[in-house]
Tab-separated table of C-alpha atoms in Angstrom:
chain	number	residue	atom	x	y	z
A	1	LEU	CA	-21.138	-43.438	9.842
A	2	SER	CA	-21.658	-45.757	12.749
A	3	SER	CA	-24.641	-48.143	12.585
A	4	PRO	CA	-26.692	-49.593	15.494
A	5	PRO	CA	-25.198	-52.869	16.733
A	6	GLY	CA	-26.607	-55.850	14.961
A	7	ILE	CA	-27.550	-53.848	11.835
A	8	LEU	CA	-25.412	-54.440	8.749
A	9	TRP	CA	-25.111	-51.484	6.392
A	10	ARG	CA	-22.709	-51.320	3.480
A	11	LEU	CA	-21.610	-47.815	2.511
A	12	GLY	CA	-19.404	-48.774	-0.422
A	13	CYS	CA	-15.709	-48.671	-1.250
A	14	ALA	CA	-13.401	-45.973	-0.052
A	15	TYR	CA	-12.669	-42.879	-2.145
A	16	PRO	CA	-9.966	-40.348	-1.694
A	17	MET	CA	-10.890	-36.879	-0.371
A	18	LEU	CA	-11.813	-34.778	-3.392
A	19	ASP	CA	-11.653	-31.130	-4.258
A	20	TYR	CA	-15.234	-30.034	-4.366
A	21	SER	CA	-14.604	-27.445	-6.960
A	22	LYS	CA	-14.965	-30.335	-9.366
A	23	PHE	CA	-18.687	-30.515	-8.685
A	24	ASP	CA	-18.984	-26.907	-9.610
A	25	LYS	CA	-16.951	-27.811	-12.669
A	26	VAL	CA	-19.481	-30.552	-13.573
A	27	ALA	CA	-22.205	-28.080	-13.420
A	28	GLN	CA	-20.187	-25.532	-15.443
A	29	GLU	CA	-19.353	-28.187	-18.060
A	30	HIS	CA	-23.072	-28.963	-18.346
A	31	ASP	CA	-23.880	-25.268	-18.819
A	32	GLU	CA	-21.089	-24.903	-21.337
A	33	GLU	CA	-22.413	-27.894	-23.298
A	34	GLU	CA	-25.868	-26.317	-23.426
A	35	ARG	CA	-24.362	-23.001	-24.497
A	36	VAL	CA	-22.326	-24.705	-27.292
A	37	GLU	CA	-25.387	-26.621	-28.471
A	38	LYS	CA	-27.486	-23.416	-28.593
A	39	GLU	CA	-24.677	-21.695	-30.507
A	40	ARG	CA	-24.439	-24.638	-32.946
A	41	LEU	CA	-28.215	-24.422	-33.613
A	42	ARG	CA	-28.044	-20.653	-34.007
A	43	GLU	CA	-25.193	-21.008	-36.534
A	44	GLU	CA	-27.116	-23.733	-38.373
A	45	ARG	CA	-30.129	-21.410	-38.687
A	46	MET	CA	-27.776	-18.616	-39.896
A	47	ARG	CA	-26.242	-20.862	-42.592
A	48	LYS	CA	-29.693	-21.781	-43.820
A	49	TYR	CA	-30.601	-18.097	-43.885
A	50	TYR	CA	-27.445	-17.116	-45.825
A	51	LYS	CA	-27.922	-19.982	-48.293
A	52	GLU	CA	-31.480	-18.829	-48.940
A	53	GLN	CA	-30.288	-15.292	-49.449
A	54	ASP	CA	-27.605	-16.489	-51.876
A	55	ARG	CA	-30.199	-18.444	-53.772
A	56	LYS	CA	-32.367	-15.310	-54.045
A	57	LYS	CA	-29.451	-13.240	-55.223
A	58	LYS	CA	-28.542	-15.762	-57.933
A	59	GLU	CA	-32.151	-16.036	-59.002
A	60	TRP	CA	-32.475	-12.292	-59.301
A	61	GLU	CA	-29.201	-11.877	-61.178
A	62	SER	CA	-30.191	-14.702	-63.593
A	63	LYS	CA	-33.568	-13.110	-64.172
A	64	ASN	CA	-32.112	-9.672	-64.853
A	65	GLY	CA	-28.863	-10.702	-66.496
A	66	VAL	CA	-26.670	-8.727	-64.199
A	67	SER	CA	-24.194	-9.345	-61.388
A	68	GLY	CA	-25.152	-6.416	-59.092
A	69	HIS	CA	-27.798	-3.804	-58.569
A	70	GLY	CA	-28.392	-0.402	-57.068
A	71	HIS	CA	-31.219	0.814	-54.924
A	72	SER	CA	-33.443	3.892	-55.061
A	73	HIS	CA	-36.012	3.980	-52.296
A	74	ALA	CA	-38.905	6.360	-52.299
A	75	HIS	CA	-40.852	6.322	-48.983
A	76	GLY	CA	-44.394	7.474	-49.009
A	77	GLU	CA	-46.623	8.359	-46.093
A	78	SER	CA	-47.793	4.748	-45.888
A	79	CYS	CA	-44.170	3.684	-45.307
A	80	SER	CA	-44.378	1.369	-48.293
A	81	HIS	CA	-41.233	0.861	-50.387
A	82	ASN	CA	-41.100	1.587	-54.130
A	83	HIS	CA	-38.003	-0.039	-55.628
A	84	GLY	CA	-36.451	1.508	-58.728
A	85	HIS	CA	-33.530	-0.517	-60.068
A	86	GLY	CA	-31.087	1.462	-62.307
A	87	HIS	CA	-28.970	-0.895	-64.474
A	88	GLY	CA	-26.416	-0.149	-67.138
A	89	GLN	CA	-24.941	2.727	-65.162
A	90	SER	CA	-21.533	4.154	-66.044
A	91	GLY	CA	-20.008	2.993	-62.828
A	92	PRO	CA	-20.287	0.120	-60.372
A	93	PRO	CA	-23.275	0.250	-57.947
A	94	PRO	CA	-22.667	1.772	-54.620
A	95	ARG	CA	-21.608	-0.681	-51.932
A	96	ARG	CA	-23.844	-0.752	-48.938
A	97	THR	CA	-22.474	-3.382	-46.518
A	98	GLY	CA	-25.199	-4.859	-44.379
A	99	CYS	CA	-28.047	-3.174	-46.247
A	100	MET	CA	-31.048	-5.590	-46.195
A	101	GLY	CA	-32.895	-4.315	-49.290
A	102	CYS	CA	-34.841	-6.357	-51.889
A	103	GLY	CA	-34.784	-9.460	-49.564
A	104	PHE	CA	-31.010	-10.019	-49.389
A	105	ALA	CA	-27.802	-8.406	-48.170
A	106	ASP	CA	-24.999	-6.677	-50.008
A	107	PRO	CA	-23.698	-9.405	-52.398
A	108	ALA	CA	-19.958	-8.999	-51.509
A	109	ALA	CA	-20.660	-8.993	-47.736
A	110	LEU	CA	-23.033	-11.919	-48.187
A	111	GLN	CA	-20.515	-13.907	-50.159
A	112	GLN	CA	-17.911	-13.331	-47.484
A	113	MET	CA	-20.306	-14.588	-44.766
A	114	ILE	CA	-21.110	-17.690	-46.751
A	115	GLU	CA	-17.489	-18.465	-47.182
A	116	ASP	CA	-16.869	-17.969	-43.489
A	117	HIS	CA	-19.650	-20.351	-42.610
A	118	LYS	CA	-18.405	-22.875	-45.136
A	119	LYS	CA	-15.117	-22.849	-43.251
A	120	MET	CA	-16.997	-23.490	-40.023
A	121	GLU	CA	-18.786	-26.399	-41.619
A	122	ASN	CA	-15.502	-27.992	-42.625
A	123	GLU	CA	-14.107	-27.744	-39.159
A	124	PRO	CA	-14.285	-31.010	-37.190
A	125	PRO	CA	-17.238	-31.043	-34.752
A	126	LYS	CA	-16.513	-30.665	-31.061
A	127	PRO	CA	-16.981	-33.854	-29.079
A	128	LYS	CA	-20.352	-33.867	-27.318
A	129	MET	CA	-20.756	-35.769	-24.011
A	130	CYS	CA	-23.723	-38.151	-24.213
A	131	ILE	CA	-26.264	-38.269	-21.415
A	132	GLU	CA	-25.010	-41.702	-20.246
A	133	GLU	CA	-21.520	-40.304	-19.772
A	134	LYS	CA	-22.893	-37.327	-17.845
A	135	ASN	CA	-24.917	-39.579	-15.581
A	136	ARG	CA	-21.882	-41.844	-14.951
A	137	LYS	CA	-19.899	-38.813	-13.830
A	138	LYS	CA	-22.738	-37.649	-11.616
A	139	MET	CA	-23.093	-41.056	-10.009
A	140	ALA	CA	-19.345	-41.041	-9.275
A	141	ALA	CA	-19.720	-37.555	-7.730
A	142	ILE	CA	-22.605	-38.726	-5.551
A	143	GLU	CA	-20.637	-41.688	-4.210
A	144	ALA	CA	-17.702	-39.348	-3.548
A	145	THR	CA	-19.911	-36.983	-1.481
A	146	ARG	CA	-20.885	-39.912	0.798
A	147	GLU	CA	-17.256	-40.968	1.283
A	148	ASP	CA	-15.869	-37.505	1.730
A	149	GLY	CA	-18.677	-36.539	4.056
A	150	LYS	CA	-17.937	-39.599	6.164
A	151	LYS	CA	-14.280	-38.500	6.560
A	152	LEU	CA	-15.375	-35.032	7.662
A	153	PHE	CA	-17.849	-36.570	10.102
A	154	LYS	CA	-15.175	-38.738	11.679
A	155	ALA	CA	-12.988	-35.675	11.963
A	156	GLY	CA	-15.759	-33.901	13.887
A	157	LYS	CA	-16.363	-31.334	11.104
A	158	LEU	CA	-20.129	-31.836	11.160
A	159	ARG	CA	-21.148	-28.551	9.497
A	160	ASP	CA	-18.809	-29.274	6.579
A	161	ALA	CA	-20.060	-32.848	6.346
A	162	ILE	CA	-23.636	-31.582	6.135
A	163	LYS	CA	-22.763	-29.332	3.250
A	164	ILE	CA	-21.074	-32.162	1.368
A	165	TYR	CA	-23.975	-34.529	1.906
A	166	GLU	CA	-26.535	-31.872	0.825
A	167	ARG	CA	-24.453	-31.307	-2.271
A	168	GLY	CA	-24.790	-34.948	-3.036
A	169	VAL	CA	-28.578	-34.714	-2.648
A	170	LEU	CA	-28.585	-31.869	-5.222
A	171	ILE	CA	-26.601	-33.928	-7.670
A	172	CYS	CA	-29.137	-36.761	-7.162
A	173	ASN	CA	-31.972	-34.426	-8.104
A	174	GLY	CA	-30.076	-33.397	-11.291
A	175	ILE	CA	-29.891	-36.779	-12.938
A	176	TYR	CA	-32.486	-37.739	-15.595
A	177	ASP	CA	-32.985	-40.175	-18.464
A	178	LEU	CA	-32.018	-43.223	-16.286
A	179	SER	CA	-33.061	-46.842	-16.542
A	180	ASP	CA	-35.190	-48.160	-13.766
A	181	GLU	CA	-32.267	-49.932	-12.159
A	182	ASP	CA	-30.090	-46.822	-12.140
A	183	TRP	CA	-32.909	-44.721	-10.862
A	184	LYS	CA	-33.284	-47.112	-7.903
A	185	ALA	CA	-29.550	-46.746	-7.280
A	186	VAL	CA	-29.864	-42.950	-7.267
A	187	GLN	CA	-32.792	-43.100	-4.903
A	188	ARG	CA	-30.822	-45.327	-2.468
A	189	HIS	CA	-27.878	-42.912	-2.585
A	190	GLU	CA	-30.266	-40.001	-1.755
A	191	MET	CA	-31.811	-41.924	1.160
A	192	LEU	CA	-28.325	-42.649	2.588
A	193	LEU	CA	-27.295	-39.034	2.236
A	194	ASP	CA	-30.423	-37.946	4.088
A	195	LEU	CA	-29.668	-40.385	6.839
A	196	ASN	CA	-26.107	-39.059	7.134
A	197	VAL	CA	-27.355	-35.495	7.371
A	198	ALA	CA	-29.756	-36.619	10.142
A	199	THR	CA	-26.879	-38.205	11.996
A	200	CYS	CA	-24.922	-34.936	11.877
A	201	HIS	CA	-27.894	-33.017	13.231
A	202	LEU	CA	-28.284	-35.590	16.009
A	203	LYS	CA	-24.703	-35.026	16.992
A	204	LEU	CA	-25.300	-31.308	17.015
A	205	LYS	CA	-28.522	-31.802	19.092
A	206	GLU	CA	-30.546	-30.228	16.332
A	207	TYR	CA	-33.333	-32.718	16.790
A	208	GLN	CA	-36.007	-31.114	14.626
A	209	GLU	CA	-33.668	-31.079	11.598
A	210	ALA	CA	-32.694	-34.675	12.309
A	211	ILE	CA	-36.380	-35.717	12.333
A	212	ARG	CA	-36.985	-33.720	9.115
A	213	HIS	CA	-34.183	-35.623	7.209
A	214	CYS	CA	-35.235	-38.956	8.622
A	215	LYS	CA	-38.733	-38.326	7.212
A	216	MET	CA	-37.092	-37.520	3.790
A	217	ALA	CA	-35.422	-40.883	3.900
A	218	ILE	CA	-38.600	-42.637	4.893
A	219	SER	CA	-40.456	-40.953	1.968
A	220	ILE	CA	-37.956	-42.711	-0.300
A	221	ASP	CA	-38.125	-46.053	1.516
A	222	LYS	CA	-40.752	-46.537	4.207
A	223	ASP	CA	-38.930	-49.630	5.411
A	224	CYS	CA	-35.670	-47.802	6.088
A	225	LEU	CA	-34.651	-49.146	9.499
A	226	LYS	CA	-32.039	-46.547	10.230
A	227	ALA	CA	-34.428	-43.704	9.504
A	228	HIS	CA	-36.944	-44.927	12.071
A	229	TYR	CA	-34.158	-45.679	14.581
A	230	ARG	CA	-32.608	-42.231	14.308
A	231	MET	CA	-35.940	-40.511	14.340
A	232	ALA	CA	-36.655	-42.232	17.632
A	233	GLN	CA	-33.349	-40.968	19.000
A	234	ALA	CA	-34.184	-37.393	17.931
A	235	GLN	CA	-37.662	-37.629	19.463
A	236	ILE	CA	-36.076	-38.778	22.747
A	237	GLY	CA	-33.923	-35.657	22.604
A	238	LEU	CA	-37.002	-33.508	22.337
A	239	GLY	CA	-38.664	-35.365	25.204
A	240	GLU	CA	-41.342	-36.749	22.891
A	241	LEU	CA	-41.236	-40.207	24.375
A	242	ASP	CA	-44.573	-41.456	23.081
A	243	GLU	CA	-43.535	-40.507	19.506
A	244	ALA	CA	-40.129	-42.146	20.069
A	245	GLN	CA	-41.855	-45.313	21.239
A	246	ALA	CA	-44.001	-45.365	18.087
A	247	SER	CA	-40.974	-44.882	15.801
A	248	LEU	CA	-39.116	-47.579	17.640
A	249	ALA	CA	-42.019	-49.966	17.274
A	250	ILE	CA	-41.842	-49.659	13.503
A	251	ALA	CA	-38.111	-50.279	13.608
A	252	ARG	CA	-38.555	-53.350	15.733
A	253	GLU	CA	-41.045	-54.802	13.229
A	254	LEU	CA	-38.370	-54.453	10.602
A	255	GLU	CA	-35.607	-55.923	12.784
A	256	PRO	CA	-37.116	-57.797	15.792
A	257	LYS	CA	-33.803	-59.323	16.982
A	258	SER	CA	-31.764	-56.098	17.058
A	259	SER	CA	-30.067	-55.626	20.388
A	260	ALA	CA	-29.638	-51.918	19.740
A	261	LEU	CA	-33.347	-51.409	19.221
A	262	ALA	CA	-34.017	-53.417	22.426
A	263	THR	CA	-31.569	-51.240	24.367
A	264	LEU	CA	-33.254	-48.081	23.005
A	265	GLY	CA	-36.607	-49.510	24.044
A	266	GLN	CA	-35.383	-49.969	27.642
A	267	THR	CA	-34.021	-46.438	27.552
A	268	ILE	CA	-37.451	-45.088	26.564
A	269	LYS	CA	-39.114	-47.071	29.343
A	270	LYS	CA	-36.622	-45.787	31.891
A	271	LEU	CA	-37.106	-42.190	30.716
A	272	LYS	CA	-40.944	-42.500	30.743
A	273	LYS	CA	-40.680	-43.871	34.366
A	274	GLN	CA	-38.479	-40.964	35.347
A	275	GLN	CA	-40.819	-38.593	33.567
A	276	LYS	CA	-43.746	-39.979	35.637
A	277	GLU	CA	-41.817	-39.801	38.810
A	278	LYS	CA	-40.863	-36.126	38.112
A	279	ALA	CA	-44.517	-35.392	37.349
A	280	ARG	CA	-45.626	-37.007	40.682
A	281	ALA	CA	-42.877	-35.136	42.553
A	282	PHE	CA	-43.929	-31.867	40.967
A	283	GLN	CA	-47.547	-32.578	41.828
A	284	ARG	CA	-46.602	-33.283	45.475
A	285	ARG	CA	-44.627	-30.037	45.687
A	286	MET	CA	-47.586	-28.156	44.261
A	287	VAL	CA	-49.901	-29.761	46.873
A	288	ARG	CA	-47.537	-28.898	49.688
A	289	LYS	CA	-47.269	-25.282	48.412
A	290	SER	CA	-51.059	-25.068	48.189
A	291	ARG	CA	-51.475	-26.447	51.723
A	292	HIS	CA	-48.887	-24.010	53.078
A	293	HIS	CA	-50.564	-21.130	51.338
A	294	HIS	CA	-53.965	-22.009	52.766
A	295	LYS	CA	-52.394	-22.533	56.174
A	296	THR	CA	-50.852	-19.031	56.050
A	297	ILE	CA	-54.177	-17.537	55.028
A	298	ASP	CA	-55.975	-19.272	57.949
A	299	MET	CA	-53.318	-18.113	60.427
A	300	SER	CA	-53.699	-14.514	59.170
A	301	LYS	CA	-57.474	-14.688	59.573
A	302	SER	CA	-57.154	-16.162	63.047
A	303	ALA	CA	-54.694	-13.482	64.060
A	304	GLY	CA	-57.048	-10.773	62.847
A	305	GLN	CA	-60.022	-12.161	64.749
A	306	ASN	CA	-58.020	-12.381	68.011
A	307	GLY	CA	-56.899	-8.830	67.631
A	308	GLY	CA	-60.460	-7.627	67.161
A	309	GLU	CA	-61.659	-9.377	70.284
A	310	ASN	CA	-58.829	-7.791	72.419
A	311	GLY	CA	-59.769	-4.368	71.191
A	312	LYS	CA	-63.389	-4.855	72.255
A	313	GLY	CA	-62.324	-5.905	75.781
A	314	GLU	CA	-60.217	-2.833	76.336
A	315	GLY	CA	-63.017	-0.568	75.240
A	316	THR	CA	-65.554	-1.893	77.741
A	317	GLU	CA	-63.274	-1.512	80.729
């Protein structure tokens, strides 16, 4: 984006125009990683549970000297369970897959589940992206939004540029666990993106939005020269010349020798002079209208009085 003359502002190296589905992909990858992590934890809890069930089964079998058992449940009114275990029966106990009686599942089904989970344990773990790598990708995506937004801005696609810049701001707000140095870099990127959005709104003559984004940039860095400069431009667009002069004064404190700021100051003075001249001209017009109105009223009264006198004369004759 163009800078005021005399102000040096580095926007970084050039990046090729990117497909912005990749930013959705970054978010999707993040969600997928969280889902995989939750699934891993769930499976870990399940493995612990099955191991505990297996331990209980073996403990019970060792205590009773059998490899299986049958169930006979009698339910009373209090809904309590009375367990009667019949052992030494002529046939194998009935298989009840998934039955959760006596504190553990059906032995055969339980054994199969344990074996399945052992296979899962032996599988190589899926690579997990560390937070540092995630943040590096996000930083690259933020820089890309600035560069791609600039290309759209130069092409006159201001609405599209605003969307790209705002996407970059969202990515800035989604970074965490940074060092102080990296956090300052993210804050600077966010400030520049806010400034770029403000510039787009200035071009579209959406001055209130431009002022809002300039204030966002100032909230990050109160000494941001461009934010005060562009806010003054937007305030001029709204005709708020006193506010524009105040914003410009702050900018000139930051960069006293800037010719662009000096030129903007002259513009504000000229506009204020024109504003005063228009106000005086309007006042003169209103005075003339008022005088003409009173003159018309006086003439009407005078005409009415003359007519009355003529009527009286005719009556006496």
